[in-house]
C-alpha cells in the first residue's frame, strides 16, 4: 500500500487492520484494530489528524482530510460508504455515512445515526444520537429505528469480517479469459440491502 511520511509524521496501521494496496495514507493517520480501508481511499493527514477507531470501515474512493489543528474521526464501529468525503468532522460510535455523502468541517454525527446517501452535512452541524439525516443540506427526518440500527451493525460486522478475510484471501492474480464451468460466488451470511428489509 502507498504509505507516505509527511515530514516526521508516519501513518500508523494496527496489525489487525486491512488497508487495500491502492489506498493512500499520508502523514498523521491512525488506523485502529480490525479497521477496513477500501480500494482508492485517500487519507491525507498533511494538515490535521485522521483517526479510524476500532472496527470502523472506510470504503472505496472515500476521502478523509482536515484543517490544521483538527481531528477527523470515525469512532468505533463507524461505517463510511463508497465515495464519501469527511473533512474535519466526527462520525460517532456505530454511525453510518451513506454513499457519496459529504460531512463538512466541525460537523458531528451522533452515535448510531445514519446519514443517507448523497447527503450534504453543513459545516458546524451537530446531530443527536440515532438521527436519520438526509438531504442537501442534511436535516433530521426522524429517529433511527432499532431494526435499522441492527441492519447497520450487521453490515458493519461484514466489513470487520472482510478486513480479516482480505488479510488472508486477497492476492494479485492474472485474469481468466472466460468464466470456469460451475463458477462459485463469494459466500457470506445473508444481509439484504436496507430497502429489502422494509418490504
JSON list of N, CA and C in Angstrom, two decimals, residues 2-34:
[
{"chain": "A", "resi": 2, "resn": "UNK", "atom": "N", "xyz": [0.51, 2.31, -0.68]},
{"chain": "A", "resi": 2, "resn": "UNK", "atom": "CA", "xyz": [1.29, 3.53, -0.64]},
{"chain": "A", "resi": 2, "resn": "UNK", "atom": "C", "xyz": [1.11, 4.25, 0.70]},
{"chain": "A", "resi": 3, "resn": "UNK", "atom": "N", "xyz": [2.16, 4.26, 1.50]},
{"chain": "A", "resi": 3, "resn": "UNK", "atom": "CA", "xyz": [2.16, 4.93, 2.80]},
{"chain": "A", "resi": 3, "resn": "UNK", "atom": "C", "xyz": [3.29, 5.95, 2.77]},
{"chain": "A", "resi": 4, "resn": "UNK", "atom": "N", "xyz": [2.96, 7.20, 3.08]},
{"chain": "A", "resi": 4, "resn": "UNK", "atom": "CA", "xyz": [3.95, 8.26, 3.00]},
{"chain": "A", "resi": 4, "resn": "UNK", "atom": "C", "xyz": [4.05, 8.99, 4.33]},
{"chain": "A", "resi": 5, "resn": "UNK", "atom": "N", "xyz": [5.29, 9.19, 4.78]},
{"chain": "A", "resi": 5, "resn": "UNK", "atom": "CA", "xyz": [5.51, 10.10, 5.89]},
{"chain": "A", "resi": 5, "resn": "UNK", "atom": "C", "xyz": [5.34, 11.52, 5.36]},
{"chain": "A", "resi": 6, "resn": "UNK", "atom": "N", "xyz": [4.77, 12.39, 6.18]},
{"chain": "A", "resi": 6, "resn": "UNK", "atom": "CA", "xyz": [4.77, 13.81, 5.86]},
{"chain": "A", "resi": 6, "resn": "UNK", "atom": "C", "xyz": [5.63, 14.49, 6.91]},
{"chain": "A", "resi": 7, "resn": "UNK", "atom": "N", "xyz": [6.80, 14.96, 6.46]},
{"chain": "A", "resi": 7, "resn": "UNK", "atom": "CA", "xyz": [7.80, 15.46, 7.38]},
{"chain": "A", "resi": 7, "resn": "UNK", "atom": "C", "xyz": [8.10, 14.36, 8.40]},
{"chain": "A", "resi": 8, "resn": "UNK", "atom": "N", "xyz": [7.85, 14.55, 9.69]},
{"chain": "A", "resi": 8, "resn": "UNK", "atom": "CA", "xyz": [8.20, 13.50, 10.65]},
{"chain": "A", "resi": 8, "resn": "UNK", "atom": "C", "xyz": [7.01, 12.63, 11.06]},
{"chain": "A", "resi": 9, "resn": "UNK", "atom": "N", "xyz": [5.86, 12.81, 10.42]},
{"chain": "A", "resi": 9, "resn": "UNK", "atom": "CA", "xyz": [4.67, 12.05, 10.81]},
{"chain": "A", "resi": 9, "resn": "UNK", "atom": "C", "xyz": [4.46, 10.86, 9.88]},
{"chain": "A", "resi": 10, "resn": "UNK", "atom": "N", "xyz": [4.50, 9.67, 10.48]},
{"chain": "A", "resi": 10, "resn": "UNK", "atom": "CA", "xyz": [4.36, 8.42, 9.73]},
{"chain": "A", "resi": 10, "resn": "UNK", "atom": "C", "xyz": [3.00, 7.81, 10.06]},
{"chain": "A", "resi": 11, "resn": "UNK", "atom": "N", "xyz": [2.22, 7.40, 9.06]},
{"chain": "A", "resi": 11, "resn": "UNK", "atom": "CA", "xyz": [0.94, 6.74, 9.35]},
{"chain": "A", "resi": 11, "resn": "UNK", "atom": "C", "xyz": [1.13, 5.51, 10.25]},
{"chain": "A", "resi": 12, "resn": "UNK", "atom": "N", "xyz": [0.09, 5.25, 11.05]},
{"chain": "A", "resi": 12, "resn": "UNK", "atom": "CA", "xyz": [0.07, 4.10, 11.96]},
{"chain": "A", "resi": 12, "resn": "UNK", "atom": "C", "xyz": [-1.06, 3.17, 11.53]},
{"chain": "A", "resi": 13, "resn": "UNK", "atom": "N", "xyz": [-0.73, 1.91, 11.33]},
{"chain": "A", "resi": 13, "resn": "UNK", "atom": "CA", "xyz": [-1.74, 0.91, 10.94]},
{"chain": "A", "resi": 13, "resn": "UNK", "atom": "C", "xyz": [-1.63, -0.26, 11.90]},
{"chain": "A", "resi": 14, "resn": "UNK", "atom": "N", "xyz": [-2.71, -0.54, 12.63]},
{"chain": "A", "resi": 14, "resn": "UNK", "atom": "CA", "xyz": [-2.70, -1.67, 13.56]},
{"chain": "A", "resi": 14, "resn": "UNK", "atom": "C", "xyz": [-2.54, -2.97, 12.78]},
{"chain": "A", "resi": 15, "resn": "UNK", "atom": "N", "xyz": [-1.81, -3.95, 13.34]},
{"chain": "A", "resi": 15, "resn": "UNK", "atom": "CA", "xyz": [-1.57, -5.20, 12.62]},
{"chain": "A", "resi": 15, "resn": "UNK", "atom": "C", "xyz": [-2.82, -5.98, 12.23]},
{"chain": "A", "resi": 16, "resn": "UNK", "atom": "N", "xyz": [-3.95, -5.75, 12.90]},
{"chain": "A", "resi": 16, "resn": "UNK", "atom": "CA", "xyz": [-5.17, -6.48, 12.55]},
{"chain": "A", "resi": 16, "resn": "UNK", "atom": "C", "xyz": [-6.05, -5.72, 11.55]},
{"chain": "A", "resi": 17, "resn": "UNK", "atom": "N", "xyz": [-5.64, -4.52, 11.16]},
{"chain": "A", "resi": 17, "resn": "UNK", "atom": "CA", "xyz": [-6.38, -3.76, 10.16]},
{"chain": "A", "resi": 17, "resn": "UNK", "atom": "C", "xyz": [-6.03, -4.25, 8.76]},
{"chain": "A", "resi": 18, "resn": "UNK", "atom": "N", "xyz": [-6.91, -3.94, 7.80]},
{"chain": "A", "resi": 18, "resn": "UNK", "atom": "CA", "xyz": [-6.61, -4.20, 6.39]},
{"chain": "A", "resi": 18, "resn": "UNK", "atom": "C", "xyz": [-6.72, -2.88, 5.63]},
{"chain": "A", "resi": 19, "resn": "UNK", "atom": "N", "xyz": [-5.65, -2.52, 4.94]},
{"chain": "A", "resi": 19, "resn": "UNK", "atom": "CA", "xyz": [-5.64, -1.34, 4.07]},
{"chain": "A", "resi": 19, "resn": "UNK", "atom": "C", "xyz": [-5.37, -1.84, 2.66]},
{"chain": "A", "resi": 20, "resn": "UNK", "atom": "N", "xyz": [-6.30, -1.58, 1.74]},
{"chain": "A", "resi": 20, "resn": "UNK", "atom": "CA", "xyz": [-6.13, -2.06, 0.37]},
{"chain": "A", "resi": 20, "resn": "UNK", "atom": "C", "xyz": [-4.87, -1.47, -0.25]},
{"chain": "A", "resi": 21, "resn": "UNK", "atom": "N", "xyz": [-4.18, -2.24, -1.09]},
{"chain": "A", "resi": 21, "resn": "UNK", "atom": "CA", "xyz": [-2.93, -1.75, -1.69]},
{"chain": "A", "resi": 21, "resn": "UNK", "atom": "C", "xyz": [-3.06, -0.48, -2.52]},
{"chain": "A", "resi": 22, "resn": "UNK", "atom": "N", "xyz": [-4.26, -0.15, -2.99]},
{"chain": "A", "resi": 22, "resn": "UNK", "atom": "CA", "xyz": [-4.42, 1.08, -3.78]},
{"chain": "A", "resi": 22, "resn": "UNK", "atom": "C", "xyz": [-4.86, 2.28, -2.93]},
{"chain": "A", "resi": 23, "resn": "UNK", "atom": "N", "xyz": [-5.14, 2.06, -1.65]},
{"chain": "A", "resi": 23, "resn": "UNK", "atom": "CA", "xyz": [-5.45, 3.19, -0.76]},
{"chain": "A", "resi": 23, "resn": "UNK", "atom": "C", "xyz": [-4.16, 3.96, -0.48]},
{"chain": "A", "resi": 24, "resn": "UNK", "atom": "N", "xyz": [-4.29, 5.23, -0.14]},
{"chain": "A", "resi": 24, "resn": "UNK", "atom": "CA", "xyz": [-3.13, 6.08, 0.13]},
{"chain": "A", "resi": 24, "resn": "UNK", "atom": "C", "xyz": [-3.25, 6.66, 1.53]},
{"chain": "A", "resi": 25, "resn": "UNK", "atom": "N", "xyz": [-2.22, 6.47, 2.33]},
{"chain": "A", "resi": 25, "resn": "UNK", "atom": "CA", "xyz": [-2.14, 7.05, 3.67]},
{"chain": "A", "resi": 25, "resn": "UNK", "atom": "C", "xyz": [-0.97, 8.02, 3.71]},
{"chain": "A", "resi": 26, "resn": "UNK", "atom": "N", "xyz": [-1.23, 9.24, 4.15]},
{"chain": "A", "resi": 26, "resn": "UNK", "atom": "CA", "xyz": [-0.20, 10.28, 4.18]},
{"chain": "A", "resi": 26, "resn": "UNK", "atom": "C", "xyz": [-0.18, 10.93, 5.55]},
{"chain": "A", "resi": 27, "resn": "UNK", "atom": "N", "xyz": [0.98, 10.91, 6.20]},
{"chain": "A", "resi": 27, "resn": "UNK", "atom": "CA", "xyz": [1.20, 11.72, 7.39]},
{"chain": "A", "resi": 27, "resn": "UNK", "atom": "C", "xyz": [0.48, 11.24, 8.63]},
{"chain": "A", "resi": 28, "resn": "UNK", "atom": "N", "xyz": [-0.26, 12.15, 9.26]},
{"chain": "A", "resi": 28, "resn": "UNK", "atom": "CA", "xyz": [-0.84, 11.92, 10.58]},
{"chain": "A", "resi": 28, "resn": "UNK", "atom": "C", "xyz": [-2.15, 11.14, 10.49]},
{"chain": "A", "resi": 29, "resn": "UNK", "atom": "N", "xyz": [-2.02, 9.85, 10.20]},
{"chain": "A", "resi": 29, "resn": "UNK", "atom": "CA", "xyz": [-3.15, 8.94, 10.03]},
{"chain": "A", "resi": 29, "resn": "UNK", "atom": "C", "xyz": [-2.98, 7.81, 11.04]},
{"chain": "A", "resi": 30, "resn": "UNK", "atom": "N", "xyz": [-4.06, 7.49, 11.76]},
{"chain": "A", "resi": 30, "resn": "UNK", "atom": "CA", "xyz": [-4.04, 6.39, 12.73]},
{"chain": "A", "resi": 30, "resn": "UNK", "atom": "C", "xyz": [-5.19, 5.44, 12.40]},
{"chain": "A", "resi": 31, "resn": "UNK", "atom": "N", "xyz": [-4.83, 4.22, 12.02]},
{"chain": "A", "resi": 31, "resn": "UNK", "atom": "CA", "xyz": [-5.80, 3.19, 11.63]},
{"chain": "A", "resi": 31, "resn": "UNK", "atom": "C", "xyz": [-5.81, 2.14, 12.74]},
{"chain": "A", "resi": 32, "resn": "UNK", "atom": "N", "xyz": [-6.95, 1.98, 13.40]},
{"chain": "A", "resi": 32, "resn": "UNK", "atom": "CA", "xyz": [-7.06, 1.14, 14.58]},
{"chain": "A", "resi": 32, "resn": "UNK", "atom": "C", "xyz": [-7.29, -0.33, 14.29]},
{"chain": "A", "resi": 33, "resn": "UNK", "atom": "N", "xyz": [-7.48, -1.11, 15.34]},
{"chain": "A", "resi": 33, "resn": "UNK", "atom": "CA", "xyz": [-7.65, -2.56, 15.21]},
{"chain": "A", "resi": 33, "resn": "UNK", "atom": "C", "xyz": [-8.88, -2.94, 14.40]},
{"chain": "A", "resi": 34, "resn": "UNK", "atom": "N", "xyz": [-8.71, -3.94, 13.53]},
{"chain": "A", "resi": 34, "resn": "UNK", "atom": "CA", "xyz": [-9.84, -4.50, 12.79]},
{"chain": "A", "resi": 34, "resn": "UNK", "atom": "C", "xyz": [-10.48, -3.57, 11.78]}
]
